[in-house]
Backbone as a chain_set.jsonl record, in Angstrom:
{"seq": "MVVKKLKFIIYSIELGIIFAALYSSFDIILKIFLYGSLTLIEHNKLILIIELILSLLGIILFFFLMIDIWRKEFATP", "coords": {"N": [[6.195, 32.003, -48.386], [4.003, 32.479, -46.719], [2.516, 30.275, -47.41], [4.084, 28.184, -46.426], [3.887, 28.647, -43.664], [1.149, 28.244, -43.33], [0.95, 25.543, -44.073], [2.448, 24.46, -41.986], [0.804, 25.07, -39.791], [-1.463, 23.55, -40.437], [-0.352, 20.945, -40.396], [0.349, 20.874, -37.697], [-2.163, 20.95, -36.458], [-3.228, 18.533, -37.452], [-1.41, 16.705, -36.304], [-1.933, 17.19, -33.613], [-4.571, 16.215, -33.385], [-4.067, 13.554, -33.998], [-2.354, 12.765, -31.861], [-4.101, 13.11, -29.74], [-6.003, 11.139, -30.304], [-4.365, 8.889, -30.09], [-3.617, 9.036, -27.375], [-6.091, 8.649, -26.078], [-6.715, 6.087, -26.993], [-4.581, 4.494, -26.004], [-5.009, 4.926, -23.332], [-7.473, 3.658, -22.862], [-6.771, 1.007, -23.533], [-4.817, 0.542, -21.6], [-6.393, 0.705, -19.273], [-7.936, -1.586, -19.619], [-5.965, -3.57, -19.455], [-5.12, -3.132, -16.834], [-7.4, -3.709, -15.328], [-7.655, -6.345, -15.966], [-9.736, -7.921, -16.991], [-12.845, -7.497, -18.738], [-14.98, -8.234, -17.215], [-14.948, -7.41, -14.605], [-15.989, -4.927, -14.486], [-18.878, -4.927, -15.096], [-21.205, -3.42, -15.648], [-20.318, -1.39, -17.25], [-19.509, -2.578, -19.54], [-20.371, -2.591, -22.265], [-19.916, 0.064, -22.965], [-17.131, 0.212, -22.671], [-16.319, -1.582, -24.659], [-17.215, -0.268, -26.96], [-15.635, 2.05, -26.755], [-13.114, 0.882, -27.012], [-13.195, -0.075, -29.647], [-13.437, 2.369, -30.983], [-10.995, 3.476, -30.216], [-9.169, 1.78, -31.448], [-9.78, 2.384, -34.077], [-8.831, 4.981, -34.001], [-6.066, 4.525, -33.794], [-5.589, 3.349, -36.282], [-6.3, 5.509, -37.898], [-4.262, 7.233, -37.114], [-1.958, 6.007, -38.29], [-2.621, 6.155, -41.036], [-2.837, 8.96, -41.398], [-0.22, 9.723, -40.755], [1.203, 8.501, -42.822], [0.111, 9.93, -44.936], [0.973, 12.565, -44.329], [3.705, 12.132, -44.502], [3.984, 11.493, -47.208], [3.162, 13.928, -48.375], [5.101, 15.679, -47.403], [7.675, 14.627, -47.968], [7.703, 13.741, -50.557], [9.08, 13.401, -53.792], [9.187, 15.86, -56.29]], "CA": [[6.369, 32.108, -46.953], [2.689, 32.309, -46.088], [2.094, 28.903, -47.662], [4.806, 27.316, -45.489], [3.296, 28.824, -42.339], [-0.159, 27.602, -43.365], [1.19, 24.099, -44.043], [2.889, 24.128, -40.629], [-0.373, 25.123, -38.922], [-2.305, 22.392, -40.758], [0.325, 19.76, -39.867], [0.256, 20.916, -36.243], [-3.52, 20.552, -36.092], [-3.347, 17.097, -37.717], [-0.648, 15.973, -35.291], [-2.66, 17.3, -32.349], [-5.686, 15.262, -33.446], [-3.487, 12.216, -33.959], [-1.881, 12.461, -30.516], [-5.278, 12.978, -28.877], [-6.565, 9.814, -30.554], [-3.45, 7.898, -29.518], [-3.706, 9.08, -25.924], [-7.328, 8.022, -25.631], [-6.677, 4.656, -27.269], [-3.688, 3.84, -25.054], [-5.647, 5.019, -22.024], [-8.473, 2.59, -22.784], [-6.074, -0.275, -23.529], [-4.183, 0.42, -20.293], [-7.433, 0.396, -18.296], [-8.325, -2.989, -19.778], [-4.889, -4.391, -18.918], [-5.079, -2.993, -15.382], [-8.526, -4.434, -14.738], [-7.464, -7.758, -16.23], [-10.808, -8.373, -17.885], [-13.991, -6.597, -18.749], [-16.054, -8.734, -16.352], [-14.925, -6.726, -13.318], [-16.847, -3.756, -14.598], [-19.937, -5.486, -15.942], [-22.188, -2.426, -16.078], [-19.718, -0.527, -18.264], [-18.893, -3.449, -20.542], [-20.696, -2.134, -23.615], [-19.236, 1.339, -23.179], [-15.705, -0.061, -22.865], [-16.132, -2.215, -25.969], [-17.355, 0.794, -27.964], [-14.444, 2.894, -26.673], [-11.979, 0.134, -27.548], [-13.318, -0.059, -31.109], [-13.093, 3.721, -31.425], [-9.569, 3.718, -30.029], [-8.46, 1.07, -32.52], [-9.942, 3.222, -35.264], [-7.922, 6.108, -33.83], [-4.713, 4.076, -34.136], [-5.552, 3.191, -37.745], [-6.281, 6.876, -38.425], [-2.912, 7.745, -36.877], [-1.017, 5.528, -39.299], [-2.968, 6.701, -42.344], [-2.476, 10.374, -41.455], [1.236, 9.848, -40.79], [1.622, 8.175, -44.187], [-0.296, 11.055, -45.777], [1.888, 13.667, -44.056], [5.02, 11.762, -45.027], [3.93, 11.635, -48.671], [3.109, 15.354, -48.72], [6.302, 16.398, -47.007], [8.928, 14.093, -48.49], [7.571, 13.248, -51.932], [9.914, 14.123, -54.758], [8.338, 16.401, -57.357]], "C": [[5.055, 31.867, -46.212], [2.209, 30.869, -46.249], [2.791, 27.938, -46.704], [4.242, 27.432, -44.079], [1.932, 28.144, -42.26], [-0.025, 26.084, -43.317], [1.614, 23.652, -42.649], [1.715, 24.112, -39.66], [-1.267, 23.912, -39.167], [-1.678, 21.113, -40.223], [0.245, 19.715, -38.345], [-1.129, 20.485, -35.768], [-3.717, 19.058, -36.309], [-2.612, 16.289, -36.661], [-1.319, 16.053, -33.924], [-3.832, 16.327, -32.29], [-5.174, 13.835, -33.321], [-3.057, 11.854, -32.542], [-3.031, 12.36, -29.524], [-5.92, 11.604, -29.054], [-5.682, 8.726, -29.958], [-3.534, 7.87, -27.997], [-4.963, 8.371, -25.428], [-7.301, 6.519, -25.865], [-5.763, 3.932, -26.291], [-4.253, 3.887, -23.647], [-6.666, 3.9, -21.839], [-7.793, 1.23, -22.707], [-5.404, -0.509, -22.177], [-5.197, 0.077, -19.217], [-7.832, -1.068, -18.385], [-7.247, -3.905, -19.213], [-4.83, -4.304, -17.4], [-6.221, -3.749, -14.718], [-8.404, -5.932, -14.98], [-8.513, -8.314, -17.167], [-11.949, -7.388, -17.798], [-15.087, -7.032, -17.787], [-16.068, -8.042, -14.993], [-15.821, -5.493, -13.32], [-17.991, -4.091, -15.55], [-20.884, -4.419, -16.466], [-21.63, -1.492, -17.142], [-19.121, -1.328, -19.421], [-19.142, -2.951, -21.966], [-19.977, -0.828, -23.937], [-17.753, 1.113, -23.427], [-15.436, -0.705, -24.218], [-16.242, -1.169, -27.078], [-16.128, 1.7, -27.951], [-13.215, 2.184, -27.216], [-12.012, 0.12, -29.069], [-12.953, 1.323, -31.646], [-11.605, 4.01, -31.259], [-8.742, 2.985, -31.073], [-8.604, 1.808, -33.84], [-9.045, 4.454, -35.195], [-6.487, 5.744, -34.164], [-4.573, 3.915, -35.641], [-5.504, 4.563, -38.411], [-4.91, 7.506, -38.251], [-1.962, 7.3, -37.972], [-1.344, 6.073, -40.688], [-2.598, 8.178, -42.463], [-0.959, 10.567, -41.475], [1.772, 9.51, -42.177], [1.284, 9.315, -45.122], [0.635, 12.248, -45.585], [3.266, 13.369, -44.637], [5.057, 11.91, -46.539], [3.937, 13.099, -49.085], [4.453, 16.036, -48.487], [7.544, 15.928, -47.756], [8.833, 13.538, -49.899], [8.446, 14.078, -52.862], [9.027, 14.62, -55.898], [8.688, 15.848, -58.723]], "O": [[5.007, 31.147, -45.215], [1.58, 30.309, -45.351], [2.176, 26.987, -46.221], [4.129, 26.43, -43.373], [1.595, 27.539, -41.242], [-0.78, 25.41, -42.616], [1.195, 22.595, -42.179], [1.637, 23.237, -38.799], [-1.773, 23.311, -38.219], [-2.379, 20.275, -39.654], [0.091, 18.641, -37.763], [-1.255, 19.744, -34.793], [-4.3, 18.379, -35.464], [-3.137, 15.289, -36.172], [-1.279, 15.091, -33.157], [-4.061, 15.688, -31.263], [-5.769, 13.008, -32.629], [-3.357, 10.759, -32.065], [-2.944, 11.599, -28.56], [-6.332, 10.976, -28.078], [-6.182, 7.756, -29.389], [-3.524, 6.796, -27.395], [-4.91, 7.591, -24.477], [-7.8, 5.754, -25.041], [-6.122, 2.865, -25.792], [-4.002, 2.983, -22.849], [-6.718, 3.269, -20.783], [-8.19, 0.385, -21.904], [-5.419, -1.627, -21.661], [-4.918, -0.742, -18.341], [-8.043, -1.722, -17.364], [-7.56, -4.903, -18.566], [-4.523, -5.296, -16.739], [-6.036, -4.361, -13.666], [-9.008, -6.715, -14.248], [-8.193, -9.107, -18.052], [-12.007, -6.552, -16.895], [-16.035, -6.281, -17.561], [-17.081, -8.076, -14.295], [-16.339, -5.079, -12.283], [-18.048, -3.589, -16.672], [-21.325, -4.499, -17.612], [-22.4, -0.862, -17.867], [-18.316, -0.803, -20.191], [-18.218, -2.9, -22.778], [-19.488, -0.639, -25.051], [-17.171, 1.754, -24.302], [-14.427, -0.404, -24.856], [-15.457, -1.181, -28.026], [-15.628, 2.08, -29.01], [-12.356, 2.823, -27.824], [-10.976, 0.284, -29.714], [-12.244, 1.436, -32.646], [-11.018, 4.715, -32.079], [-7.726, 3.503, -31.535], [-7.664, 1.856, -34.634], [-8.552, 4.919, -36.223], [-5.761, 6.549, -34.748], [-3.554, 4.298, -36.216], [-4.762, 4.764, -39.373], [-4.439, 8.229, -39.129], [-1.234, 8.122, -38.53], [-0.434, 6.417, -41.442], [-2.102, 8.609, -43.503], [-0.463, 11.476, -42.14], [2.697, 10.165, -42.658], [2.072, 9.645, -46.008], [1.045, 12.876, -46.561], [3.915, 14.252, -45.198], [6.043, 12.394, -47.095], [4.629, 13.477, -50.03], [4.883, 16.869, -49.284], [8.38, 16.748, -48.138], [9.783, 12.928, -50.389], [8.536, 15.298, -52.73], [8.201, 13.865, -56.411], [8.059, 16.212, -59.717]]}, "num_chains": 1, "name": "protein.A"}
């Protein structure tokens, strides 16, 4: 019983991190689509490129963690 509650807490924390990474990545991508190009905000160009790379890494992390959770939860013993 305690182990199931602990697993639930760990999965909740992992999912919270995943959704935070997804929110930030979609937020950055949406800003780029709304501005149309990075040239409109020339002084923040380097910062936006770094944030875009980090957000893409967040999406990749999302898929790897979801696969890991799926394997842990639904793997047949």
